[in-house]
Amino acid sequence: MAEALFHRGPGRIFRRLGPRAQVALCQLPLTVLVAVMAAITPSAWPSLMHSPLYAAGLALHGVLFLACFLVPWERLAHRLYLLIPVLDFAAIGFLRNGAAPLLPGLAVLVVFPVIWLSASGMLARSSLVLSFLGPFFIMVPSAAGDFPALTASDLTTVVLFPVMMLAVSLAIRFASVSLRLQQRELAEKDRELRELLAASREREKLLETVLDATDVGIAAVDRSGHFLVSNSRQRNFRRATGADEDVPGQGHQLIFGQDRRTLLPVDRRPISRAMAGESFADYLVWAGEGPEQRAVSTAARPLVSEEGRLTGAVVVYTDVTGWVESLAANQELISNVSHEFKNPLNSIIGNVDLVLDEAGGLPPNLAQRLLVVQRNAERLLDLVADLTASASTALNVHPKRTDLASLVETSLSSAQASAQRSHVEFAADVPSPLWAYADPLRIGQVLDNLVSNAIKYSPGGGRVSISAEADMQWVRLSVTDTGMGMSHEDVANVFNRFFRTESAQKAAIPGVGLGLSITRMIVERHGGSIRCESGEGQGSTFTVTLPAEGPPPSF
Ligand code: ADP
């Protein structure tokens, strides 16, 4: 921490100085001390005024300090400035030996050049040798003066002091080596971080380019609803909805339901559903109003962390306006043609009925042929009814709070007669009431279709059971039969228009393959889904999932 401060504060200032100022700054503490001594010498130690050695020491210090400023270090060899601390030893030697025995402690000044040499990090071995020899030669003359009467304590001082300085030098050396290692590590980490940052910026750019190159809108949001990533298509979609908030799912947005006029409640908007952890596909909404209004098919997948926590969601938007418009045109054509078929067919059936009802008039083989005409005309009428339904359900669902239990009851009682004819028995396990956000008319149609299929495709009789389960978000209704079932490949196609299984066709069970596609369309228009599980000869289960609750009532 302190080190970091040094690098930011004094360290940075020091690095900005020129080489002369840097050398002078290293010499400054010693020079200040020597200058103070020189100033107080006349009053404190007047006898030293007559010591030529002491005067030479002071003078050499002055010269060295001036040299710091005057020598053009920047033009000389890099390490040459270390001459200053080396010559400091000589100046301190003069001072100390000139002032001995009055000021023997002056030798301690060698600590300054020792620190400078050791901390410079250069001439590693030489600086250690100098840290010993410098103090040694400073101490030797005074000991030599006492020469034959040299005591053991004198000898100890001559050796001990240089050894102490050597230890100081070693300590500084180790500290500065470790400091330099740390600096190198920090610099390495800093470089790695910069590289990572650059790589992640590059990846971000690549991701942005790829996302913008796709023709679908993509947005990733976190749990609090902030956009993590979004591409230009998605931003266009947001602009079309007049979104005034950067937080998805909030604020006023022109997102409409199937009828293109009713604003979707906030919790039914694609992003709100995705943020709640729902996974869905083909959820159709209308964005914006007027001629600019676009049909957008949305899909979402939750984002889950490694620990299995929901962290957000990815929502994909596809502009399907062209497709929806051509579908609507198609459906209009189908519904017009179907309408035109209905009257002549009703007329054929009615007239054949009248002829057949005529008392005793017809020969039996003619009556037989007329019955075939009547049966086929009725099948055609059923087909027309299915085609009309498939055309009209497209955009026409009005969900409200509905009790599904009563719809199940109605559906079962109207299928009772056909169930009895086919030796099929019913079982229902549905809690009452069972609230869902559904259009009662359309969901009634869904139940009728699933129940009538369950009876129809149980040619040998059996059992049809309806069960239900609900949580806070969804209601699930299952219609299970013990009939002929179907293969896995058939299950994958069962909701396609005009699809019929081979076994149903072989068994000559009447049908045109439209009921389940209409059923799926209705369920999906509710924001729900339908699933089929089946096996050949093992019966089938169709499970319809619908939203449990509608939007909160508006006051
Ligand atoms: P339709 O019954 O008029 O043929 P659907 O769309 O209702 O049309 O069903 C499509 C096909 O799916 C049926 O022809 C049949 O082959 C198969 N199918 C539907 N429901 C069942 C069921 N409960 N058991 C077995 N097969 C079924």
Coordinates of C-alpha atoms and ligand atoms in Angstrom, one line a residue:
M1 CA 0.0 0.0 0.0
A2 CA 2.7 2.4 1.1
E3 CA 4.7 1.2 -1.8
A4 CA 1.9 1.9 -4.2
L5 CA 1.6 5.4 -2.7
F6 CA 5.3 5.9 -3.3
H7 CA 4.9 4.9 -6.9
R8 CA 2.0 7.3 -7.3
G9 CA 3.4 10.3 -5.2
P10 CA 7.1 11.0 -4.6
G11 CA 8.2 8.2 -6.9
R12 CA 6.5 9.7 -9.8
I13 CA 7.9 13.2 -9.0
F14 CA 11.5 11.7 -8.7
R15 CA 11.2 10.0 -12.1
R16 CA 10.2 13.2 -13.7
L17 CA 13.3 15.0 -12.5
G18 CA 16.4 15.2 -14.7
P19 CA 19.6 13.0 -13.9
R20 CA 21.4 16.0 -12.2
A21 CA 18.5 16.8 -9.9
Q22 CA 18.1 13.1 -9.2
V23 CA 21.8 12.7 -8.1
A24 CA 21.6 16.0 -6.1
L25 CA 18.5 14.8 -4.3
C26 CA 20.2 11.5 -3.3
Q27 CA 23.1 13.5 -1.9
L28 CA 21.0 16.2 -0.3
P29 CA 20.3 14.6 3.2
L30 CA 24.0 14.1 3.8
T31 CA 24.9 17.5 2.5
V32 CA 22.3 19.1 4.8
L33 CA 23.7 17.4 7.9
V34 CA 27.3 18.3 6.9
A35 CA 26.2 21.9 6.3
V36 CA 24.5 22.1 9.7
M37 CA 27.7 20.8 11.3
A38 CA 29.8 23.3 9.4
A39 CA 27.6 26.1 10.6
I40 CA 27.7 25.1 14.3
T41 CA 31.4 24.1 14.3
P42 CA 32.8 27.6 15.3
S43 CA 30.6 27.8 18.4
A44 CA 30.2 24.1 19.3
W45 CA 33.7 22.7 18.6
P46 CA 36.0 25.8 18.0
S47 CA 39.1 23.5 18.2
L48 CA 38.0 21.9 14.9
M49 CA 38.5 25.2 13.1
H50 CA 42.2 24.4 13.1
S51 CA 41.9 20.8 11.8
P52 CA 43.0 20.8 8.1
L53 CA 41.5 17.2 7.7
Y54 CA 38.1 18.4 9.0
A55 CA 38.2 21.4 6.7
A56 CA 39.1 19.1 3.8
G57 CA 36.2 16.9 4.6
L58 CA 33.8 19.9 4.6
A59 CA 35.3 21.2 1.4
L60 CA 35.1 17.8 -0.4
H61 CA 31.4 17.6 0.6
G62 CA 30.8 21.0 -0.9
V63 CA 32.6 20.0 -4.1
L64 CA 30.7 16.8 -4.4
F65 CA 27.3 18.5 -3.9
L66 CA 28.2 21.1 -6.6
A67 CA 29.4 18.2 -8.9
C68 CA 25.9 16.7 -8.6
F69 CA 24.6 19.7 -10.4
L70 CA 27.5 20.5 -12.7
V71 CA 28.5 17.2 -14.1
P72 CA 26.4 16.3 -17.2
W73 CA 25.4 12.8 -16.0
E74 CA 23.0 12.4 -18.8
R75 CA 25.9 12.3 -21.3
L76 CA 28.2 10.0 -19.2
A77 CA 28.0 6.3 -18.6
H78 CA 24.9 5.3 -16.7
R79 CA 26.6 4.2 -13.5
L80 CA 29.2 6.9 -13.2
Y81 CA 27.1 9.0 -10.8
L82 CA 27.9 6.3 -8.2
L83 CA 31.3 8.0 -7.9
I84 CA 29.5 10.5 -5.7
P85 CA 28.7 8.0 -2.8
V86 CA 32.1 6.4 -3.3
L87 CA 33.8 9.8 -2.8
D88 CA 31.4 10.5 0.1
F89 CA 33.4 7.8 2.0
A90 CA 36.6 9.8 1.5
A91 CA 34.8 13.1 2.6
I92 CA 33.4 11.3 5.7
G93 CA 36.8 9.8 6.4
F94 CA 38.4 13.3 6.4
L95 CA 35.6 14.7 8.6
R96 CA 35.6 11.8 11.1
N97 CA 39.4 11.5 11.4
G98 CA 39.8 15.3 11.5
A99 CA 37.2 15.5 14.3
A100 CA 38.5 12.5 16.3
P101 CA 38.7 12.1 19.2
L102 CA 36.1 14.9 19.8
L103 CA 33.4 13.5 17.5
P104 CA 34.1 9.8 17.0
G105 CA 30.4 9.2 16.2
L106 CA 30.8 11.0 12.9
A107 CA 31.6 7.7 11.3
V108 CA 27.9 6.9 11.4
L109 CA 27.5 9.3 8.4
V110 CA 28.7 6.5 6.2
V111 CA 25.2 5.0 6.4
F112 CA 24.2 7.6 3.7
P113 CA 26.5 6.4 0.9
V114 CA 26.0 2.8 2.0
I115 CA 22.2 3.2 1.5
W116 CA 22.7 5.0 -1.8
L117 CA 25.0 2.3 -3.2
S118 CA 23.0 -0.6 -2.0
A119 CA 19.6 0.8 -3.1
S120 CA 20.9 1.8 -6.5
G121 CA 20.6 -1.9 -7.5
M122 CA 23.8 -1.6 -9.6
L123 CA 27.3 -3.0 -9.1
A124 CA 25.7 -5.5 -6.7
R125 CA 28.9 -7.1 -5.5
S126 CA 31.1 -4.0 -5.6
S127 CA 28.5 -2.0 -3.6
L128 CA 28.7 -4.8 -0.9
V129 CA 32.5 -4.6 -0.9
L130 CA 32.5 -0.8 -0.8
S131 CA 30.0 -0.9 2.1
F132 CA 32.5 -2.8 4.1
L133 CA 35.8 -1.3 2.9
G134 CA 34.6 2.4 3.0
P135 CA 33.8 2.3 6.8
F136 CA 36.8 0.1 7.4
F137 CA 39.3 2.6 5.9
I138 CA 37.5 5.4 7.8
M139 CA 38.0 3.6 11.1
V140 CA 41.6 2.4 10.4
P141 CA 43.6 5.7 10.8
S142 CA 42.4 6.4 14.4
A143 CA 43.2 2.8 15.4
A144 CA 46.6 3.1 13.7
G145 CA 47.3 6.2 15.7
D146 CA 47.0 4.1 18.9
F147 CA 49.1 1.4 17.3
P148 CA 51.2 -0.4 19.6
A149 CA 48.7 0.2 22.5
L150 CA 45.8 -1.1 20.5
T151 CA 43.2 -2.7 22.7
A152 CA 40.9 -5.6 21.8
S153 CA 38.0 -3.2 22.0
D154 CA 39.6 -0.8 19.4
L155 CA 40.1 -3.8 17.1
T156 CA 36.5 -4.8 17.6
T157 CA 35.3 -1.3 16.6
V158 CA 37.5 -1.3 13.5
V159 CA 36.0 -4.5 12.3
L160 CA 32.5 -4.4 13.9
F161 CA 31.5 -1.1 12.4
P162 CA 32.3 -2.0 8.8
V163 CA 30.5 -5.4 9.4
M164 CA 27.4 -3.5 10.6
M165 CA 27.5 -1.4 7.5
L166 CA 27.9 -4.5 5.4
A167 CA 24.8 -5.9 7.2
V168 CA 22.9 -2.6 6.5
S169 CA 23.9 -2.9 2.8
L170 CA 22.8 -6.5 2.6
A171 CA 19.4 -5.7 4.3
I172 CA 18.8 -2.9 1.8
R173 CA 19.9 -5.0 -1.1
F174 CA 17.4 -7.8 -0.1
A175 CA 14.6 -5.3 0.5
S176 CA 15.2 -3.6 -2.8
V177 CA 15.5 -6.9 -4.7
S178 CA 12.2 -8.0 -3.3
L179 CA 10.7 -4.6 -4.1
R180 CA 11.9 -4.9 -7.6
L181 CA 10.6 -8.4 -7.9
Q182 CA 7.2 -7.2 -6.7
Q183 CA 7.3 -4.3 -9.2
R184 CA 8.1 -6.8 -12.0
E185 CA 5.2 -9.0 -11.0
L186 CA 2.9 -6.0 -10.8
A187 CA 4.1 -4.8 -14.2
E188 CA 3.6 -8.4 -15.6
K189 CA 0.1 -8.5 -14.1
D190 CA -0.6 -5.1 -15.4
R191 CA 0.5 -6.2 -18.9
E192 CA -1.7 -9.4 -18.7
L193 CA -4.7 -7.3 -17.6
R194 CA -4.2 -4.9 -20.5
E195 CA -3.9 -7.8 -22.9
L196 CA -7.1 -9.4 -21.4
L197 CA -8.9 -6.1 -21.7
A198 CA -7.9 -5.7 -25.3
A199 CA -8.9 -9.3 -26.1
S200 CA -12.3 -8.8 -24.4
R201 CA -12.9 -5.5 -26.2
E202 CA -12.1 -7.3 -29.5
R203 CA -14.5 -10.2 -28.6
E204 CA -17.2 -7.6 -27.7
K205 CA -16.7 -5.9 -31.0
L206 CA -16.9 -9.3 -32.8
L207 CA -20.0 -10.2 -30.9
E208 CA -21.6 -6.9 -31.7
T209 CA -20.8 -7.3 -35.4
V210 CA -22.2 -10.8 -35.5
L211 CA -25.3 -9.8 -33.6
D212 CA -25.9 -6.8 -35.9
A213 CA -25.4 -9.0 -39.0
T214 CA -28.3 -11.3 -38.1
D215 CA -31.8 -10.4 -39.2
V216 CA -33.4 -11.1 -35.9
G217 CA -33.5 -8.9 -32.8
I218 CA -31.6 -10.3 -29.8
A219 CA -31.5 -9.1 -26.3
A220 CA -29.9 -10.5 -23.1
V221 CA -31.2 -9.1 -19.9
D222 CA -30.2 -9.6 -16.3
R223 CA -32.6 -10.5 -13.4
S224 CA -33.2 -6.8 -12.6
G225 CA -34.1 -6.3 -16.2
H226 CA -31.1 -4.3 -17.4
F227 CA -29.9 -5.0 -21.0
L228 CA -26.6 -6.9 -21.0
V229 CA -26.5 -7.2 -24.8
S230 CA -28.8 -6.1 -27.6
N231 CA -28.4 -5.7 -31.3
S232 CA -29.6 -3.0 -33.7
R233 CA -32.7 -5.0 -34.7
Q234 CA -33.8 -5.3 -31.1
R235 CA -33.2 -1.5 -30.6
N236 CA -35.4 -0.9 -33.7
F237 CA -38.1 -3.0 -32.2
R238 CA -37.8 -1.1 -29.0
R239 CA -38.0 2.2 -30.8
A240 CA -41.1 0.9 -32.7
T241 CA -42.8 0.2 -29.3
G242 CA -42.0 3.8 -28.3
A243 CA -40.1 2.4 -25.2
D244 CA -39.2 5.4 -23.0
E245 CA -37.2 3.3 -20.5
D246 CA -33.9 1.5 -20.8
V247 CA -35.1 -1.0 -18.4
P248 CA -37.0 -3.7 -20.3
G249 CA -40.5 -4.6 -19.1
Q250 CA -41.0 -1.1 -17.6
G251 CA -42.5 2.1 -18.8
H252 CA -45.1 2.7 -21.4
Q253 CA -44.6 0.5 -24.5
L254 CA -46.9 -0.1 -27.5
I255 CA -46.9 -3.9 -27.4
F256 CA -50.3 -5.3 -28.5
G257 CA -51.9 -8.7 -28.3
Q258 CA -53.4 -10.9 -31.1
D259 CA -56.2 -8.4 -31.9
R260 CA -53.5 -5.7 -32.6
R261 CA -55.4 -3.2 -30.4
T262 CA -55.3 -4.4 -26.8
L263 CA -52.1 -3.3 -25.0
L264 CA -50.4 -6.3 -23.5
P265 CA -50.3 -6.2 -19.7
V266 CA -46.8 -5.6 -18.4
D267 CA -46.4 -9.2 -17.2
R268 CA -47.4 -10.7 -20.6
R269 CA -44.7 -8.7 -22.5
P270 CA -42.1 -11.1 -23.9
I271 CA -39.2 -9.7 -21.8
S272 CA -41.3 -9.8 -18.6
R273 CA -42.2 -13.4 -19.3
A274 CA -38.5 -14.2 -20.0
M275 CA -37.4 -12.4 -16.8
A276 CA -39.8 -14.5 -14.8
G277 CA -37.9 -17.5 -16.0
E278 CA -40.3 -18.7 -18.7
S279 CA -39.0 -20.4 -21.8
F280 CA -41.2 -20.0 -24.9
A281 CA -41.2 -19.9 -28.7
D282 CA -43.4 -18.4 -31.4
Y283 CA -45.1 -15.9 -29.0
L284 CA -46.6 -13.4 -31.4
V285 CA -47.0 -9.8 -30.4
W286 CA -47.6 -6.6 -32.3
A287 CA -45.2 -3.7 -31.9
G288 CA -46.2 -0.1 -32.5
E289 CA -49.4 1.2 -34.1
G290 CA -50.8 2.4 -37.4
P291 CA -49.2 1.5 -40.7
E292 CA -45.8 1.0 -39.0
Q293 CA -47.2 -1.7 -36.8
R294 CA -45.0 -4.9 -37.0
A295 CA -45.9 -8.5 -36.1
V296 CA -43.0 -9.9 -34.0
S297 CA -42.6 -13.6 -33.2
T298 CA -40.6 -13.8 -29.9
A299 CA -38.8 -16.7 -28.2
A300 CA -37.0 -16.8 -24.9
R301 CA -34.6 -19.0 -23.0
P302 CA -33.5 -18.4 -19.4
L303 CA -29.9 -17.7 -18.5
V304 CA -28.8 -20.0 -15.7
S305 CA -25.6 -19.8 -13.7
E306 CA -23.3 -22.7 -13.0
E307 CA -25.0 -23.1 -9.6
G308 CA -28.3 -23.4 -11.3
R309 CA -29.5 -19.9 -10.4
L310 CA -31.7 -17.9 -12.8
T311 CA -29.5 -14.9 -13.8
G312 CA -31.5 -13.4 -16.7
A313 CA -32.8 -14.4 -20.1
V314 CA -32.1 -14.2 -23.8
V315 CA -35.0 -13.0 -25.9
V316 CA -35.1 -13.3 -29.7
Y317 CA -37.4 -11.2 -31.9
T318 CA -38.3 -12.1 -35.5
D319 CA -40.2 -9.7 -37.7
V320 CA -43.0 -11.9 -39.2
T321 CA -45.2 -9.1 -40.5
G322 CA -45.0 -10.4 -44.1
W323 CA -45.7 -14.0 -43.1
V324 CA -48.6 -13.0 -40.9
E325 CA -50.1 -10.8 -43.6
S326 CA -49.9 -13.6 -46.3
L327 CA -51.3 -16.1 -43.8
A328 CA -54.2 -13.7 -43.1
A329 CA -54.8 -13.4 -46.9
N330 CA -54.7 -17.2 -47.2
Q331 CA -57.1 -17.6 -44.4
E332 CA -59.4 -15.0 -45.8
L333 CA -59.5 -17.0 -49.0
I334 CA -60.1 -20.2 -47.2
S335 CA -62.9 -18.7 -45.1
N336 CA -64.5 -17.2 -48.2
V337 CA -64.3 -20.4 -50.2
S338 CA -65.6 -22.4 -47.2
H339 CA -68.5 -20.0 -46.8
E340 CA -69.4 -20.5 -50.5
F341 CA -69.3 -24.3 -50.0
K342 CA -71.5 -24.3 -47.0
N343 CA -74.8 -23.3 -48.6
P344 CA -74.8 -25.7 -51.5
L345 CA -73.7 -28.6 -49.1
N346 CA -76.5 -27.7 -46.7
S347 CA -78.9 -27.7 -49.6
I348 CA -77.7 -31.1 -50.8
I349 CA -78.0 -32.6 -47.3
G350 CA -81.4 -31.1 -46.7
N351 CA -82.7 -32.2 -50.1
V352 CA -81.4 -35.8 -49.7
D353 CA -83.0 -35.8 -46.2
L354 CA -86.3 -34.8 -47.7
V355 CA -86.1 -37.5 -50.4
L356 CA -85.1 -40.2 -47.9
D357 CA -87.9 -39.2 -45.5
E358 CA -90.5 -39.5 -48.3
A359 CA -92.7 -42.4 -47.1
G360 CA -92.0 -45.8 -48.7
G361 CA -91.3 -44.3 -52.1
L362 CA -87.7 -45.3 -52.8
P363 CA -86.3 -48.7 -54.0
P364 CA -83.8 -49.9 -51.3
N365 CA -80.7 -49.7 -53.6
L366 CA -81.5 -46.1 -54.5
A367 CA -82.0 -45.3 -50.8
Q368 CA -78.7 -46.9 -50.1
R369 CA -76.9 -44.7 -52.7
L370 CA -78.6 -41.6 -51.3
L371 CA -77.3 -42.5 -47.8
V372 CA -73.8 -42.6 -49.2
V373 CA -74.4 -39.2 -50.8
Q374 CA -75.6 -37.9 -47.5
R375 CA -72.7 -39.3 -45.5
N376 CA -70.1 -37.8 -47.9
A377 CA -71.9 -34.5 -48.0
E378 CA -71.8 -34.4 -44.2
R379 CA -68.1 -35.2 -44.2
L380 CA -67.5 -32.4 -46.6
L381 CA -69.5 -30.1 -44.3
D382 CA -67.3 -31.1 -41.4
L383 CA -64.2 -30.4 -43.4
V384 CA -65.6 -27.0 -44.4
A385 CA -66.4 -26.3 -40.7
D386 CA -62.8 -27.2 -39.8
L387 CA -61.3 -25.1 -42.6
T388 CA -63.5 -22.1 -41.4
A389 CA -62.4 -22.7 -37.8
S390 CA -58.7 -22.9 -38.8
A391 CA -59.1 -19.6 -40.7
S392 CA -61.0 -17.7 -38.0
T393 CA -59.1 -18.7 -34.9
A394 CA -55.9 -17.1 -36.2
L395 CA -56.2 -13.8 -34.5
N396 CA -59.4 -14.2 -32.5
V397 CA -58.9 -15.1 -28.8
H398 CA -60.4 -13.2 -25.9
P399 CA -59.0 -14.5 -22.7
K400 CA -60.5 -13.8 -19.3
R401 CA -60.6 -15.4 -15.9
T402 CA -62.3 -18.7 -16.6
D403 CA -63.2 -21.8 -14.6
L404 CA -61.7 -24.7 -16.6
A405 CA -63.4 -27.3 -14.4
S406 CA -66.8 -26.3 -15.7
L407 CA -65.5 -26.4 -19.3
V408 CA -64.3 -30.0 -18.7
E409 CA -67.7 -30.9 -17.3
T410 CA -69.5 -29.5 -20.3
S411 CA -67.2 -31.1 -22.8
L412 CA -67.5 -34.6 -21.2
S413 CA -71.3 -34.4 -21.0
S414 CA -71.6 -33.5 -24.7
A415 CA -69.3 -36.4 -25.6
Q416 CA -71.1 -38.8 -23.4
A417 CA -73.3 -40.3 -26.1
S418 CA -70.5 -40.9 -28.6
A419 CA -68.4 -42.4 -25.7
Q420 CA -71.2 -44.9 -24.9
R421 CA -71.5 -45.8 -28.6
S422 CA -67.7 -46.5 -28.7
H423 CA -67.7 -48.3 -25.3
V424 CA -65.4 -45.7 -23.8
E425 CA -65.8 -44.7 -20.2
F426 CA -64.8 -41.3 -18.7
A427 CA -62.8 -40.4 -15.6
A428 CA -62.2 -36.9 -14.5
D429 CA -59.9 -35.6 -11.7
V430 CA -60.1 -31.9 -11.9
P431 CA -60.4 -29.6 -8.9
S432 CA -63.3 -27.2 -9.0
P433 CA -63.1 -24.3 -9.5
L434 CA -59.9 -24.3 -11.6
W435 CA -59.1 -20.7 -12.7
A436 CA -57.1 -19.9 -15.8
Y437 CA -56.7 -16.9 -18.1
A438 CA -58.6 -18.3 -21.1
D439 CA -61.2 -17.7 -23.7
P440 CA -64.0 -20.1 -22.6
L441 CA -65.4 -20.6 -26.1
R442 CA -62.0 -21.4 -27.7
I443 CA -60.8 -23.6 -24.8
G444 CA -64.2 -25.4 -24.9
Q445 CA -63.3 -26.1 -28.6
V446 CA -59.9 -27.4 -27.6
L447 CA -61.3 -29.8 -25.0
D448 CA -64.1 -31.0 -27.4
N449 CA -61.4 -31.8 -30.0
L450 CA -59.1 -33.6 -27.6
V451 CA -61.9 -35.6 -26.0
S452 CA -63.5 -36.5 -29.4
N453 CA -60.1 -37.6 -30.7
A454 CA -59.5 -39.7 -27.6
I455 CA -62.8 -41.5 -28.2
K456 CA -62.3 -41.7 -32.0
Y457 CA -58.9 -43.2 -31.8
S458 CA -59.9 -45.8 -29.2
P459 CA -61.7 -48.0 -31.7
G460 CA -61.8 -51.0 -29.3
G461 CA -63.3 -49.0 -26.4
G462 CA -61.3 -48.1 -23.3
R463 CA -61.0 -45.2 -20.9
V464 CA -60.5 -41.5 -21.3
S465 CA -59.4 -39.6 -18.3
I466 CA -58.9 -35.9 -17.7
S467 CA -56.7 -34.6 -14.9
A468 CA -55.4 -31.2 -13.9
E469 CA -52.7 -29.6 -11.9
A470 CA -52.0 -25.9 -11.2
D471 CA -49.3 -23.7 -9.7
M472 CA -49.1 -19.9 -9.3
Q473 CA -48.3 -19.4 -13.0
W474 CA -49.7 -22.2 -15.0
V475 CA -52.6 -24.7 -15.2
R476 CA -52.1 -28.0 -16.9
L477 CA -54.9 -30.1 -18.3
S478 CA -54.2 -33.6 -19.5
V479 CA -56.5 -35.8 -21.7
T480 CA -55.3 -39.4 -21.6
D481 CA -56.8 -42.3 -23.6
T482 CA -56.0 -46.1 -23.7
G483 CA -56.5 -46.2 -27.5
M484 CA -54.4 -47.0 -30.5
G485 CA -51.7 -44.4 -29.7
M486 CA -49.0 -43.5 -32.3
S487 CA -45.3 -43.8 -33.1
H488 CA -42.7 -41.3 -32.0
E489 CA -42.4 -39.9 -35.6
D490 CA -46.2 -39.4 -35.7
V491 CA -46.0 -37.5 -32.3
A492 CA -43.5 -35.1 -33.9
N493 CA -46.0 -34.3 -36.7
V494 CA -49.3 -34.6 -35.0
F495 CA -49.9 -30.8 -34.8
N496 CA -49.2 -30.2 -38.5
R497 CA -52.0 -29.3 -40.8
F498 CA -53.6 -32.2 -42.6
F499 CA -51.4 -34.7 -40.8
R500 CA -53.0 -38.1 -40.2
T501 CA -51.3 -41.2 -38.9
E502 CA -51.0 -44.2 -41.2
S503 CA -52.8 -46.4 -38.6
A504 CA -55.7 -44.0 -38.4
Q505 CA -56.0 -44.0 -42.2
K506 CA -55.8 -47.8 -42.3
A507 CA -58.4 -48.2 -39.7
A508 CA -60.6 -45.9 -41.9
I509 CA -61.3 -43.5 -39.0
P510 CA -62.8 -40.4 -40.5
G511 CA -60.8 -37.2 -40.1
V512 CA -58.9 -34.6 -42.1
G513 CA -56.0 -33.7 -39.8
L514 CA -57.0 -30.2 -39.0
G515 CA -58.4 -30.4 -35.4
L516 CA -55.0 -30.6 -33.6
S517 CA -53.4 -27.8 -35.6
I518 CA -56.4 -25.6 -34.7
T519 CA -56.1 -26.7 -31.1
R520 CA -52.5 -25.8 -31.0
M521 CA -53.1 -22.4 -32.6
I522 CA -55.8 -21.6 -30.0
V523 CA -53.6 -22.7 -27.0
E524 CA -50.6 -20.7 -28.3
R525 CA -52.8 -17.6 -28.8
H526 CA -53.3 -17.8 -25.1
G527 CA -49.6 -17.8 -24.5
G528 CA -49.8 -21.4 -23.5
S529 CA -48.5 -24.7 -25.1
I530 CA -49.7 -28.2 -25.9
R531 CA -47.7 -31.4 -25.7
C532 CA -48.4 -35.0 -26.9
E533 CA -47.0 -38.2 -25.4
S534 CA -47.8 -41.5 -27.0
G535 CA -46.6 -44.9 -28.0
E536 CA -48.0 -47.3 -30.6
G537 CA -50.8 -49.4 -29.0
Q538 CA -50.2 -47.6 -25.7
G539 CA -52.7 -44.8 -25.7
S540 CA -51.9 -41.1 -25.8
T541 CA -51.8 -38.1 -23.5
F542 CA -52.3 -34.5 -24.7
T543 CA -51.3 -31.9 -22.1
V544 CA -52.5 -28.3 -22.5
T545 CA -50.7 -25.6 -20.4
L546 CA -52.5 -22.3 -20.0
P547 CA -51.7 -19.2 -17.9
A548 CA -53.2 -19.5 -14.5
E549 CA -53.9 -15.8 -13.8
G550 CA -54.8 -12.9 -16.0
P551 CA -53.5 -9.4 -15.6
P552 CA -54.5 -7.6 -12.4
P553 CA -57.9 -5.8 -12.8
S554 CA -57.5 -2.2 -14.0
F555 CA -59.3 0.4 -11.9
Ligands
ADP1 P1 -58.4 -35.7 -37.4 O1 -58.7 -36.3 -36.1 O2 -59.5 -35.0 -38.0 O3 -57.7 -36.6 -38.3 P2 -56.6 -34.2 -35.8 O4 -55.7 -33.0 -36.2 O5 -57.4 -34.0 -34.6 O6 -57.3 -34.5 -37.1 O7 -55.6 -35.4 -35.6 C1 -54.5 -35.6 -36.5 C2 -54.1 -37.0 -36.4 O8 -53.5 -37.3 -35.2 C3 -55.2 -38.0 -36.5 O9 -55.6 -38.2 -37.8 C4 -54.7 -39.2 -35.8 O10 -53.9 -40.0 -36.7 C5 -53.7 -38.6 -34.8 N1 -54.4 -38.5 -33.4 C6 -55.0 -37.5 -32.9 N2 -55.4 -37.7 -31.6 C7 -55.1 -39.0 -31.4 C8 -55.2 -39.9 -30.3 N3 -55.9 -39.5 -29.1 N4 -54.7 -41.2 -30.4 C9 -54.1 -41.6 -31.5 N5 -53.9 -40.8 -32.6 C10 -54.4 -39.5 -32.5

